[in-house]
Amino acid sequence: MIHLKTGIIKEGAANWAAVLSLSLSVIGLITAELLPISLLTPVASSLNVSESAAGQAVSATAMVAMVASLFIAGVTRNMDRRRVMLALSLLFVASNVIAGMADSYAVLIAGRVVLGISLGGFWSMCAAVTMRLVPESNVPQALGIIFGGASLAMALVAPLGTWLGGIFGWRDIFFATAAAGCIALFWQFRVLPAMTPASQSTLSTLFRLLARTDVSMGMLAMMLVFGGHFVFFTYLRSFLEGGAGLDVNSISLVLLGFGVANVIGNALSGKLINRSLMMALALPPLVMALLAGALYFVIRQGLAVSTLVALWGFALGAVPVAWTTWLTRAVPDETESGGGLQVAAIQLAITGGAVGGGALYSVEGSTGLLHGSGITLVLAAVLIFSRMRSKAQA
């Protein structure tokens, strides 16, 4: 049976094939978003631009994704959600084809702008669609599968992109990503059911949601968690190189350990959420803050640093699943608009964390990153415990 207002399946069989098809698209989206980072030098050389200019291919996607996430629910409010997801997946394929065929910097950026629309729209709609594919009790598990795909992509895209780009060339990597997108598109065409809009979202819906104290406090706490993480994570390589004194090979192993631990943490997050959503929201930032403090005392001990960074990745694994689960419970009547706010809030937090971390690193070096990250994460945990308890019960 499906709740008529929210579209949540209260009972019945879960459509796990559809969930897996969404997870495959998420893997492709994360891969495409981060590809320019691992292909920066060959892209810049081929298009005759500086590496800093080529790096803006990532920024362009992020900025467009933030805007798209806010407006996609309203723009498509009368469309079948199956058609919306298929259209966004088609844009993903087109964006990578454009990027692979780019003969100028402008064409590359155009492809990345199209990717931003697909990325922001897909992410903002993902939670609401997932709620309509599985029974309510299976939502955390389904979200874990989808975000597990994201974790897997983030763990592997940098080393694989660099390696395969050197063998086949950067254009072929974009084409291969487009081909993977075609597989996901065909799979979704086969397994996604028709889903009539569950609400009539408009721009004013976003402001009404933010006017709810529990929603605004939740968004603020979520921004502090992601911002605190990215104060440190954005400059993790600099920390490992300059602070911990590790060489390139050691840094690669540490980053791989972080990624693998993140995937494991993500896979186990559903069990913690089912026990207590409050603890799933509050424990990760608290643990990461403690790890930031521990890193301060062992900064020159390579093995200890590697272990603590891996534990950080493990703790982070529960964060996206827990916050998306919170969203489905906090605004079950407007999950699509809430998803847009969530994506925009995370993008702002990432930007703020990167800017703040850069300022701290330039003034205090590696210790500044740990101070800023730790304090921000503690504030997040305090806010969750003090202001969100009634809305994040097990």
mmCIF file of C-alpha atoms in Angstrom:
data_model
loop_
_atom_site.group_PDB
_atom_site.id
_atom_site.type_symbol
_atom_site.label_atom_id
_atom_site.label_comp_id
_atom_site.label_asym_id
_atom_site.label_seq_id
_atom_site.Cartn_x
_atom_site.Cartn_y
_atom_site.Cartn_z
ATOM 1 C CA MET A 1 0.000 0.000 0.000
ATOM 2 C CA ILE A 2 1.265 3.496 -0.890
ATOM 3 C CA HIS A 3 0.538 6.588 1.201
ATOM 4 C CA LEU A 4 -1.385 8.865 -1.163
ATOM 5 C CA LYS A 5 0.194 12.140 -0.009
ATOM 6 C CA THR A 6 3.845 11.196 0.430
ATOM 7 C CA GLY A 7 4.086 8.265 -1.974
ATOM 8 C CA ILE A 8 5.875 6.152 0.654
ATOM 9 C CA ILE A 9 5.318 2.398 0.362
ATOM 10 C CA LYS A 10 3.944 1.300 3.725
ATOM 11 C CA GLU A 11 3.997 -2.387 2.865
ATOM 12 C CA GLY A 12 4.643 -4.659 -0.087
ATOM 13 C CA ALA A 13 7.618 -5.838 -2.115
ATOM 14 C CA ALA A 14 10.697 -3.675 -2.572
ATOM 15 C CA ASN A 15 11.871 -2.886 -6.101
ATOM 16 C CA TRP A 16 15.560 -3.578 -5.497
ATOM 17 C CA ALA A 17 16.364 -3.699 -9.216
ATOM 18 C CA ALA A 18 15.251 -0.078 -9.533
ATOM 19 C CA VAL A 19 17.322 0.888 -6.467
ATOM 20 C CA LEU A 20 20.403 -0.749 -7.978
ATOM 21 C CA SER A 21 19.815 1.059 -11.274
ATOM 22 C CA LEU A 22 19.823 4.378 -9.405
ATOM 23 C CA SER A 23 23.012 3.357 -7.611
ATOM 24 C CA LEU A 24 24.696 2.685 -10.961
ATOM 25 C CA SER A 25 23.749 6.177 -12.124
ATOM 26 C CA VAL A 26 25.140 7.640 -8.905
ATOM 27 C CA ILE A 27 28.458 5.862 -9.527
ATOM 28 C CA GLY A 28 28.538 7.409 -12.990
ATOM 29 C CA LEU A 29 27.617 10.883 -11.736
ATOM 30 C CA ILE A 30 30.322 10.929 -9.050
ATOM 31 C CA THR A 31 32.856 9.531 -11.509
ATOM 32 C CA ALA A 32 32.048 12.179 -14.122
ATOM 33 C CA GLU A 33 32.081 14.989 -11.552
ATOM 34 C CA LEU A 34 35.549 14.096 -10.294
ATOM 35 C CA LEU A 35 37.179 12.959 -13.556
ATOM 36 C CA PRO A 36 38.774 16.345 -14.371
ATOM 37 C CA ILE A 37 40.747 16.137 -11.118
ATOM 38 C CA SER A 38 42.549 12.959 -12.206
ATOM 39 C CA LEU A 39 42.791 14.073 -15.868
ATOM 40 C CA LEU A 40 43.734 17.696 -15.198
ATOM 41 C CA THR A 41 47.143 17.763 -16.902
ATOM 42 C CA PRO A 42 46.217 16.023 -20.179
ATOM 43 C CA VAL A 43 42.961 18.003 -20.492
ATOM 44 C CA ALA A 44 44.780 21.303 -19.987
ATOM 45 C CA SER A 45 47.504 20.353 -22.456
ATOM 46 C CA SER A 46 45.071 19.167 -25.119
ATOM 47 C CA LEU A 47 42.868 22.275 -24.937
ATOM 48 C CA ASN A 48 45.782 24.710 -24.522
ATOM 49 C CA VAL A 49 44.637 26.118 -21.186
ATOM 50 C CA SER A 50 46.241 26.293 -17.753
ATOM 51 C CA GLU A 51 45.655 23.560 -15.222
ATOM 52 C CA SER A 52 43.871 26.042 -12.969
ATOM 53 C CA ALA A 53 41.474 26.839 -15.822
ATOM 54 C CA ALA A 54 40.908 23.146 -16.492
ATOM 55 C CA GLY A 55 40.150 22.708 -12.807
ATOM 56 C CA GLN A 56 37.203 25.075 -13.177
ATOM 57 C CA ALA A 57 35.457 22.244 -15.024
ATOM 58 C CA VAL A 58 34.766 20.842 -11.554
ATOM 59 C CA SER A 59 33.666 24.201 -10.135
ATOM 60 C CA ALA A 60 31.300 24.832 -13.048
ATOM 61 C CA THR A 61 29.572 21.510 -12.458
ATOM 62 C CA ALA A 62 29.242 22.125 -8.710
ATOM 63 C CA MET A 63 27.756 25.613 -9.109
ATOM 64 C CA VAL A 64 25.213 24.523 -11.724
ATOM 65 C CA ALA A 65 24.328 21.464 -9.627
ATOM 66 C CA MET A 66 23.585 23.688 -6.644
ATOM 67 C CA VAL A 67 21.182 25.853 -8.665
ATOM 68 C CA ALA A 68 19.576 22.879 -10.432
ATOM 69 C CA SER A 69 18.941 21.114 -7.134
ATOM 70 C CA LEU A 70 16.820 24.014 -5.911
ATOM 71 C CA PHE A 71 14.643 24.358 -8.995
ATOM 72 C CA ILE A 72 14.279 20.854 -10.448
ATOM 73 C CA ALA A 73 11.311 19.811 -8.261
ATOM 74 C CA GLY A 74 9.353 22.950 -9.137
ATOM 75 C CA VAL A 75 10.173 22.917 -12.838
ATOM 76 C CA THR A 76 9.128 19.259 -13.187
ATOM 77 C CA ARG A 77 6.269 19.304 -10.675
ATOM 78 C CA ASN A 78 3.717 18.000 -13.207
ATOM 79 C CA MET A 79 5.942 15.316 -14.753
ATOM 80 C CA ASP A 80 6.005 11.589 -14.059
ATOM 81 C CA ARG A 81 9.056 11.011 -11.840
ATOM 82 C CA ARG A 82 10.120 8.070 -14.007
ATOM 83 C CA ARG A 83 10.405 10.377 -17.003
ATOM 84 C CA VAL A 84 12.292 12.976 -14.963
ATOM 85 C CA MET A 85 14.907 10.455 -13.818
ATOM 86 C CA LEU A 86 15.276 9.078 -17.349
ATOM 87 C CA ALA A 87 15.701 12.611 -18.734
ATOM 88 C CA LEU A 88 18.369 13.415 -16.123
ATOM 89 C CA SER A 89 20.193 10.179 -16.965
ATOM 90 C CA LEU A 90 20.043 11.080 -20.661
ATOM 91 C CA LEU A 91 21.579 14.493 -19.869
ATOM 92 C CA PHE A 92 24.364 12.662 -18.043
ATOM 93 C CA VAL A 93 25.184 10.640 -21.166
ATOM 94 C CA ALA A 94 25.061 13.758 -23.347
ATOM 95 C CA SER A 95 27.333 15.726 -21.011
ATOM 96 C CA ASN A 96 30.105 13.136 -21.199
ATOM 97 C CA VAL A 97 29.813 12.837 -24.974
ATOM 98 C CA ILE A 98 30.147 16.627 -25.258
ATOM 99 C CA ALA A 99 33.160 16.628 -22.922
ATOM 100 C CA GLY A 100 34.815 13.794 -24.825
ATOM 101 C CA MET A 101 34.311 15.563 -28.161
ATOM 102 C CA ALA A 102 35.392 18.992 -26.861
ATOM 103 C CA ASP A 103 37.791 20.730 -29.234
ATOM 104 C CA SER A 104 37.869 23.900 -27.142
ATOM 105 C CA TYR A 105 37.666 24.958 -23.522
ATOM 106 C CA ALA A 106 34.213 26.496 -24.085
ATOM 107 C CA VAL A 107 32.789 23.204 -25.354
ATOM 108 C CA LEU A 108 34.255 21.355 -22.363
ATOM 109 C CA ILE A 109 32.601 23.802 -19.956
ATOM 110 C CA ALA A 110 29.317 23.459 -21.864
ATOM 111 C CA GLY A 111 29.438 19.712 -21.292
ATOM 112 C CA ARG A 112 30.191 20.256 -17.612
ATOM 113 C CA VAL A 113 27.240 22.635 -17.284
ATOM 114 C CA VAL A 114 24.946 19.929 -18.691
ATOM 115 C CA LEU A 115 26.463 17.501 -16.190
ATOM 116 C CA GLY A 116 25.682 19.964 -13.384
ATOM 117 C CA ILE A 117 21.990 19.970 -14.323
ATOM 118 C CA SER A 118 21.940 16.174 -14.330
ATOM 119 C CA LEU A 119 23.918 15.906 -11.086
ATOM 120 C CA GLY A 120 21.914 18.460 -9.098
ATOM 121 C CA GLY A 121 18.573 17.223 -10.369
ATOM 122 C CA PHE A 122 19.317 13.520 -9.877
ATOM 123 C CA TRP A 123 20.672 13.938 -6.345
ATOM 124 C CA SER A 124 17.802 16.159 -5.214
ATOM 125 C CA MET A 125 15.172 13.715 -6.517
ATOM 126 C CA CYS A 126 16.947 10.535 -5.443
ATOM 127 C CA ALA A 127 15.641 10.281 -1.868
ATOM 128 C CA ALA A 128 12.045 10.998 -2.849
ATOM 129 C CA VAL A 129 12.144 8.408 -5.635
ATOM 130 C CA THR A 130 13.810 5.811 -3.400
ATOM 131 C CA MET A 131 11.017 6.213 -0.841
ATOM 132 C CA ARG A 132 8.582 5.106 -3.537
ATOM 133 C CA LEU A 133 10.543 2.009 -4.527
ATOM 134 C CA VAL A 134 10.790 0.213 -1.181
ATOM 135 C CA PRO A 135 8.706 -0.136 1.997
ATOM 136 C CA GLU A 136 9.326 2.487 4.656
ATOM 137 C CA SER A 137 11.305 0.076 6.844
ATOM 138 C CA ASN A 138 13.747 -0.581 3.972
ATOM 139 C CA VAL A 139 14.458 3.077 3.125
ATOM 140 C CA PRO A 140 17.754 3.264 5.128
ATOM 141 C CA GLN A 141 18.989 0.068 3.461
ATOM 142 C CA ALA A 142 18.043 1.348 0.003
ATOM 143 C CA LEU A 143 19.747 4.688 0.644
ATOM 144 C CA GLY A 144 22.792 2.773 1.875
ATOM 145 C CA ILE A 145 22.992 0.970 -1.473
ATOM 146 C CA ILE A 146 22.748 4.235 -3.395
ATOM 147 C CA PHE A 147 25.286 6.082 -1.266
ATOM 148 C CA GLY A 148 27.472 2.977 -1.248
ATOM 149 C CA GLY A 149 27.794 3.528 -4.981
ATOM 150 C CA ALA A 150 28.857 7.108 -4.310
ATOM 151 C CA SER A 151 31.464 5.981 -1.771
ATOM 152 C CA LEU A 152 32.810 3.356 -4.152
ATOM 153 C CA ALA A 153 33.130 5.913 -6.944
ATOM 154 C CA MET A 154 34.906 8.445 -4.724
ATOM 155 C CA ALA A 155 37.332 5.767 -3.552
ATOM 156 C CA LEU A 156 38.262 4.565 -7.035
ATOM 157 C CA VAL A 157 37.820 7.426 -9.505
ATOM 158 C CA ALA A 158 41.097 9.229 -8.762
ATOM 159 C CA PRO A 159 43.505 6.278 -9.104
ATOM 160 C CA LEU A 160 41.555 4.579 -11.922
ATOM 161 C CA GLY A 161 41.020 7.835 -13.824
ATOM 162 C CA THR A 162 44.708 8.670 -13.725
ATOM 163 C CA TRP A 163 45.788 5.149 -14.716
ATOM 164 C CA LEU A 164 43.268 4.597 -17.521
ATOM 165 C CA GLY A 165 43.694 8.145 -18.794
ATOM 166 C CA GLY A 166 47.387 7.456 -19.301
ATOM 167 C CA ILE A 167 46.609 4.305 -21.292
ATOM 168 C CA PHE A 168 43.638 5.351 -23.424
ATOM 169 C CA GLY A 169 43.618 9.155 -23.307
ATOM 170 C CA TRP A 170 41.264 11.496 -21.476
ATOM 171 C CA ARG A 171 38.629 11.659 -24.224
ATOM 172 C CA ASP A 172 38.125 7.892 -24.223
ATOM 173 C CA ILE A 173 37.576 7.977 -20.455
ATOM 174 C CA PHE A 174 34.704 10.426 -20.888
ATOM 175 C CA PHE A 175 33.265 8.272 -23.689
ATOM 176 C CA ALA A 176 33.531 5.171 -21.498
ATOM 177 C CA THR A 177 31.688 7.025 -18.726
ATOM 178 C CA ALA A 178 28.972 7.924 -21.243
ATOM 179 C CA ALA A 179 28.718 4.247 -22.231
ATOM 180 C CA ALA A 180 28.238 3.279 -18.577
ATOM 181 C CA GLY A 181 25.547 5.947 -18.405
ATOM 182 C CA CYS A 182 23.777 4.315 -21.356
ATOM 183 C CA ILE A 183 23.689 1.018 -19.464
ATOM 184 C CA ALA A 184 22.184 2.737 -16.417
ATOM 185 C CA LEU A 185 19.665 4.572 -18.615
ATOM 186 C CA PHE A 186 18.524 1.356 -20.304
ATOM 187 C CA TRP A 187 18.285 -0.420 -16.947
ATOM 188 C CA GLN A 188 16.165 2.385 -15.474
ATOM 189 C CA PHE A 189 13.954 2.334 -18.570
ATOM 190 C CA ARG A 190 13.284 -1.343 -17.890
ATOM 191 C CA VAL A 191 12.764 -1.311 -14.091
ATOM 192 C CA LEU A 192 11.624 2.135 -12.936
ATOM 193 C CA PRO A 193 7.851 2.229 -12.434
ATOM 194 C CA ALA A 194 5.628 5.156 -13.351
ATOM 195 C CA MET A 195 5.483 7.610 -10.441
ATOM 196 C CA THR A 196 3.016 10.479 -10.508
ATOM 197 C CA PRO A 197 4.182 13.638 -8.660
ATOM 198 C CA ALA A 198 3.486 13.339 -4.934
ATOM 199 C CA SER A 199 3.457 17.126 -4.397
ATOM 200 C CA GLN A 200 3.256 20.379 -6.323
ATOM 201 C CA SER A 201 6.585 21.948 -5.368
ATOM 202 C CA THR A 202 7.310 25.589 -6.170
ATOM 203 C CA LEU A 203 10.056 28.006 -5.187
ATOM 204 C CA SER A 204 7.930 29.157 -2.252
ATOM 205 C CA THR A 205 7.945 25.563 -0.989
ATOM 206 C CA LEU A 206 11.657 25.903 -0.243
ATOM 207 C CA PHE A 207 11.050 28.945 1.957
ATOM 208 C CA ARG A 208 8.166 27.233 3.751
ATOM 209 C CA LEU A 209 10.421 24.301 4.540
ATOM 210 C CA LEU A 210 13.170 26.548 5.869
ATOM 211 C CA ALA A 211 10.591 28.287 8.061
ATOM 212 C CA ARG A 212 10.177 25.005 9.947
ATOM 213 C CA THR A 213 12.567 25.197 12.883
ATOM 214 C CA ASP A 214 13.390 21.491 12.814
ATOM 215 C CA VAL A 215 14.253 21.668 9.110
ATOM 216 C CA SER A 216 16.380 24.828 9.357
ATOM 217 C CA MET A 217 18.236 23.482 12.403
ATOM 218 C CA GLY A 218 18.796 20.182 10.618
ATOM 219 C CA MET A 219 20.144 21.883 7.513
ATOM 220 C CA LEU A 220 22.469 24.024 9.640
ATOM 221 C CA ALA A 221 23.756 20.989 11.532
ATOM 222 C CA MET A 222 24.260 19.095 8.283
ATOM 223 C CA MET A 223 26.231 22.010 6.828
ATOM 224 C CA LEU A 224 28.455 22.061 9.914
ATOM 225 C CA VAL A 225 29.132 18.317 9.554
ATOM 226 C CA PHE A 226 30.025 18.492 5.865
ATOM 227 C CA GLY A 227 31.828 21.820 6.271
ATOM 228 C CA GLY A 228 33.898 20.513 9.173
ATOM 229 C CA HIS A 229 34.841 17.448 7.175
ATOM 230 C CA PHE A 230 35.895 19.408 4.100
ATOM 231 C CA VAL A 231 37.985 21.881 6.108
ATOM 232 C CA PHE A 232 40.295 18.907 6.630
ATOM 233 C CA PHE A 233 39.564 16.643 3.669
ATOM 234 C CA THR A 234 40.082 19.278 0.960
ATOM 235 C CA TYR A 235 43.695 19.641 2.082
ATOM 236 C CA LEU A 236 44.260 16.046 3.170
ATOM 237 C CA ARG A 237 47.046 15.493 0.661
ATOM 238 C CA SER A 238 48.785 18.689 1.817
ATOM 239 C CA PHE A 239 48.381 17.539 5.417
ATOM 240 C CA LEU A 240 49.842 14.116 4.677
ATOM 241 C CA GLU A 241 52.679 15.570 2.619
ATOM 242 C CA GLY A 242 53.617 18.640 4.607
ATOM 243 C CA GLY A 243 52.390 17.771 8.094
ATOM 244 C CA ALA A 244 52.894 14.017 8.322
ATOM 245 C CA GLY A 245 55.849 13.991 5.900
ATOM 246 C CA LEU A 246 54.606 11.065 3.789
ATOM 247 C CA ASP A 247 55.835 10.388 0.258
ATOM 248 C CA VAL A 248 53.582 10.064 -2.789
ATOM 249 C CA ASN A 249 53.301 6.262 -2.644
ATOM 250 C CA SER A 250 52.403 6.337 1.039
ATOM 251 C CA ILE A 251 49.810 9.064 0.426
ATOM 252 C CA SER A 252 48.178 6.930 -2.279
ATOM 253 C CA LEU A 253 47.873 4.033 0.163
ATOM 254 C CA VAL A 254 46.423 6.300 2.869
ATOM 255 C CA LEU A 255 43.838 7.687 0.438
ATOM 256 C CA LEU A 256 42.942 4.165 -0.671
ATOM 257 C CA GLY A 257 42.551 3.124 2.968
ATOM 258 C CA PHE A 258 40.297 6.117 3.565
ATOM 259 C CA GLY A 259 38.141 5.153 0.581
ATOM 260 C CA VAL A 260 37.833 1.476 1.496
ATOM 261 C CA ALA A 261 36.984 2.315 5.114
ATOM 262 C CA ASN A 262 34.382 4.806 3.879
ATOM 263 C CA VAL A 263 32.701 2.106 1.774
ATOM 264 C CA ILE A 264 32.622 -0.253 4.796
ATOM 265 C CA GLY A 265 31.214 2.456 7.056
ATOM 266 C CA ASN A 266 28.554 3.211 4.486
ATOM 267 C CA ALA A 267 27.595 -0.458 4.199
ATOM 268 C CA LEU A 268 27.170 -0.771 7.981
ATOM 269 C CA SER A 269 25.346 2.544 8.457
ATOM 270 C CA GLY A 270 21.877 1.055 7.969
ATOM 271 C CA LYS A 271 22.204 -1.028 11.142
ATOM 272 C CA LEU A 272 23.078 2.035 13.222
ATOM 273 C CA ILE A 273 20.241 4.070 11.687
ATOM 274 C CA ASN A 274 17.728 1.317 12.452
ATOM 275 C CA ARG A 275 18.919 1.317 16.057
ATOM 276 C CA SER A 276 18.903 5.099 16.518
ATOM 277 C CA LEU A 277 18.836 7.827 13.893
ATOM 278 C CA MET A 278 19.909 10.331 16.549
ATOM 279 C CA MET A 279 23.126 8.419 17.196
ATOM 280 C CA ALA A 280 23.722 7.953 13.464
ATOM 281 C CA LEU A 281 23.547 11.738 13.032
ATOM 282 C CA ALA A 282 25.536 12.769 16.100
ATOM 283 C CA LEU A 283 28.213 10.069 16.480
ATOM 284 C CA PRO A 284 30.094 10.590 13.174
ATOM 285 C CA PRO A 285 30.922 14.294 13.720
ATOM 286 C CA LEU A 286 31.808 13.584 17.340
ATOM 287 C CA VAL A 287 34.124 10.725 16.350
ATOM 288 C CA MET A 288 35.713 12.796 13.572
ATOM 289 C CA ALA A 289 36.293 15.655 16.016
ATOM 290 C CA LEU A 290 38.047 13.245 18.390
ATOM 291 C CA LEU A 291 40.125 11.927 15.503
ATOM 292 C CA ALA A 292 41.124 15.500 14.612
ATOM 293 C CA GLY A 293 42.344 15.924 18.189
ATOM 294 C CA ALA A 294 44.228 12.619 18.073
ATOM 295 C CA LEU A 295 45.884 13.539 14.764
ATOM 296 C CA TYR A 296 47.271 16.654 16.421
ATOM 297 C CA PHE A 297 49.327 14.510 18.824
ATOM 298 C CA VAL A 298 50.590 11.914 16.315
ATOM 299 C CA ILE A 299 51.057 14.146 13.280
ATOM 300 C CA ARG A 300 54.587 12.874 12.579
ATOM 301 C CA GLN A 301 53.845 9.179 13.123
ATOM 302 C CA GLY A 302 52.971 7.762 9.707
ATOM 303 C CA LEU A 303 51.293 4.522 10.784
ATOM 304 C CA ALA A 304 49.179 6.248 13.432
ATOM 305 C CA VAL A 305 48.145 8.970 10.977
ATOM 306 C CA SER A 306 47.184 6.361 8.381
ATOM 307 C CA THR A 307 45.062 4.483 10.903
ATOM 308 C CA LEU A 308 43.270 7.609 12.133
ATOM 309 C CA VAL A 309 42.560 8.806 8.589
ATOM 310 C CA ALA A 310 41.044 5.404 7.764
ATOM 311 C CA LEU A 311 38.869 5.625 10.899
ATOM 312 C CA TRP A 312 37.785 9.094 9.743
ATOM 313 C CA GLY A 313 36.678 7.577 6.424
ATOM 314 C CA PHE A 314 34.776 4.847 8.296
ATOM 315 C CA ALA A 315 32.924 7.387 10.454
ATOM 316 C CA LEU A 316 32.121 9.521 7.425
ATOM 317 C CA GLY A 317 30.471 6.537 5.715
ATOM 318 C CA ALA A 318 27.307 6.898 7.811
ATOM 319 C CA VAL A 319 26.924 10.652 7.233
ATOM 320 C CA PRO A 320 25.163 10.863 3.835
ATOM 321 C CA VAL A 321 22.846 7.911 4.555
ATOM 322 C CA ALA A 322 21.894 9.211 8.020
ATOM 323 C CA TRP A 323 21.151 12.738 6.820
ATOM 324 C CA THR A 324 19.115 11.575 3.846
ATOM 325 C CA THR A 325 17.154 9.239 6.140
ATOM 326 C CA TRP A 326 16.542 12.208 8.450
ATOM 327 C CA LEU A 327 15.259 14.172 5.465
ATOM 328 C CA THR A 328 12.747 11.476 4.510
ATOM 329 C CA ARG A 329 11.386 11.525 8.073
ATOM 330 C CA ALA A 330 11.504 15.276 8.666
ATOM 331 C CA VAL A 331 9.711 16.266 5.446
ATOM 332 C CA PRO A 332 7.937 13.164 4.095
ATOM 333 C CA ASP A 333 5.376 15.462 2.449
ATOM 334 C CA GLU A 334 7.985 17.509 0.518
ATOM 335 C CA THR A 335 10.987 15.234 0.108
ATOM 336 C CA GLU A 336 11.724 16.463 -3.419
ATOM 337 C CA SER A 337 12.056 20.112 -2.359
ATOM 338 C CA GLY A 338 13.828 18.995 0.802
ATOM 339 C CA GLY A 339 16.264 17.031 -1.332
ATOM 340 C CA GLY A 340 16.995 20.184 -3.316
ATOM 341 C CA LEU A 341 17.721 22.098 -0.123
ATOM 342 C CA GLN A 342 19.956 19.271 1.063
ATOM 343 C CA VAL A 343 22.052 19.208 -2.101
ATOM 344 C CA ALA A 344 22.393 23.012 -2.096
ATOM 345 C CA ALA A 345 23.325 23.029 1.596
ATOM 346 C CA ILE A 346 25.990 20.369 1.082
ATOM 347 C CA GLN A 347 27.479 22.214 -1.900
ATOM 348 C CA LEU A 348 27.644 25.423 0.149
ATOM 349 C CA ALA A 349 29.221 23.533 3.036
ATOM 350 C CA ILE A 350 31.843 22.011 0.755
ATOM 351 C CA THR A 351 32.682 25.430 -0.660
ATOM 352 C CA GLY A 352 32.797 27.045 2.781
ATOM 353 C CA GLY A 353 34.900 24.223 4.194
ATOM 354 C CA ALA A 354 37.375 24.459 1.331
ATOM 355 C CA VAL A 355 37.681 28.252 1.633
ATOM 356 C CA GLY A 356 37.915 28.190 5.429
ATOM 357 C CA GLY A 357 40.391 25.327 5.403
ATOM 358 C CA GLY A 358 42.554 27.157 2.885
ATOM 359 C CA ALA A 359 42.642 30.260 5.070
ATOM 360 C CA LEU A 360 43.530 28.240 8.167
ATOM 361 C CA TYR A 361 46.203 26.268 6.329
ATOM 362 C CA SER A 362 47.862 29.429 5.037
ATOM 363 C CA VAL A 363 48.027 30.882 8.563
ATOM 364 C CA GLU A 364 48.576 27.896 10.870
ATOM 365 C CA GLY A 365 49.510 25.066 8.519
ATOM 366 C CA SER A 366 48.387 21.512 9.263
ATOM 367 C CA THR A 367 47.419 22.255 12.868
ATOM 368 C CA GLY A 368 45.047 24.958 11.639
ATOM 369 C CA LEU A 369 43.146 22.361 9.596
ATOM 370 C CA LEU A 370 42.746 20.147 12.660
ATOM 371 C CA HIS A 371 41.644 23.040 14.883
ATOM 372 C CA GLY A 372 39.087 24.357 12.408
ATOM 373 C CA SER A 373 37.707 20.951 11.496
ATOM 374 C CA GLY A 374 37.516 19.709 15.084
ATOM 375 C CA ILE A 375 35.747 22.816 16.415
ATOM 376 C CA THR A 376 33.216 22.829 13.565
ATOM 377 C CA LEU A 377 32.418 19.143 14.034
ATOM 378 C CA VAL A 378 31.967 19.562 17.790
ATOM 379 C CA LEU A 379 29.530 22.413 17.139
ATOM 380 C CA ALA A 380 27.630 20.135 14.774
ATOM 381 C CA ALA A 381 27.352 17.360 17.386
ATOM 382 C CA VAL A 382 26.220 19.828 20.066
ATOM 383 C CA LEU A 383 23.553 21.260 17.765
ATOM 384 C CA ILE A 384 22.277 17.781 16.875
ATOM 385 C CA PHE A 385 22.046 16.675 20.508
ATOM 386 C CA SER A 386 20.492 19.926 21.735
ATOM 387 C CA ARG A 387 18.077 20.906 18.970
ATOM 388 C CA MET A 388 17.216 17.800 16.943
ATOM 389 C CA ARG A 389 16.455 15.098 19.489
ATOM 390 C CA SER A 390 12.677 15.199 19.019
ATOM 391 C CA LYS A 391 12.962 14.868 15.235
ATOM 392 C CA ALA A 392 15.687 12.220 15.116
ATOM 393 C CA GLN A 393 14.383 9.482 17.363
ATOM 394 C CA ALA A 394 14.988 5.845 16.661
#
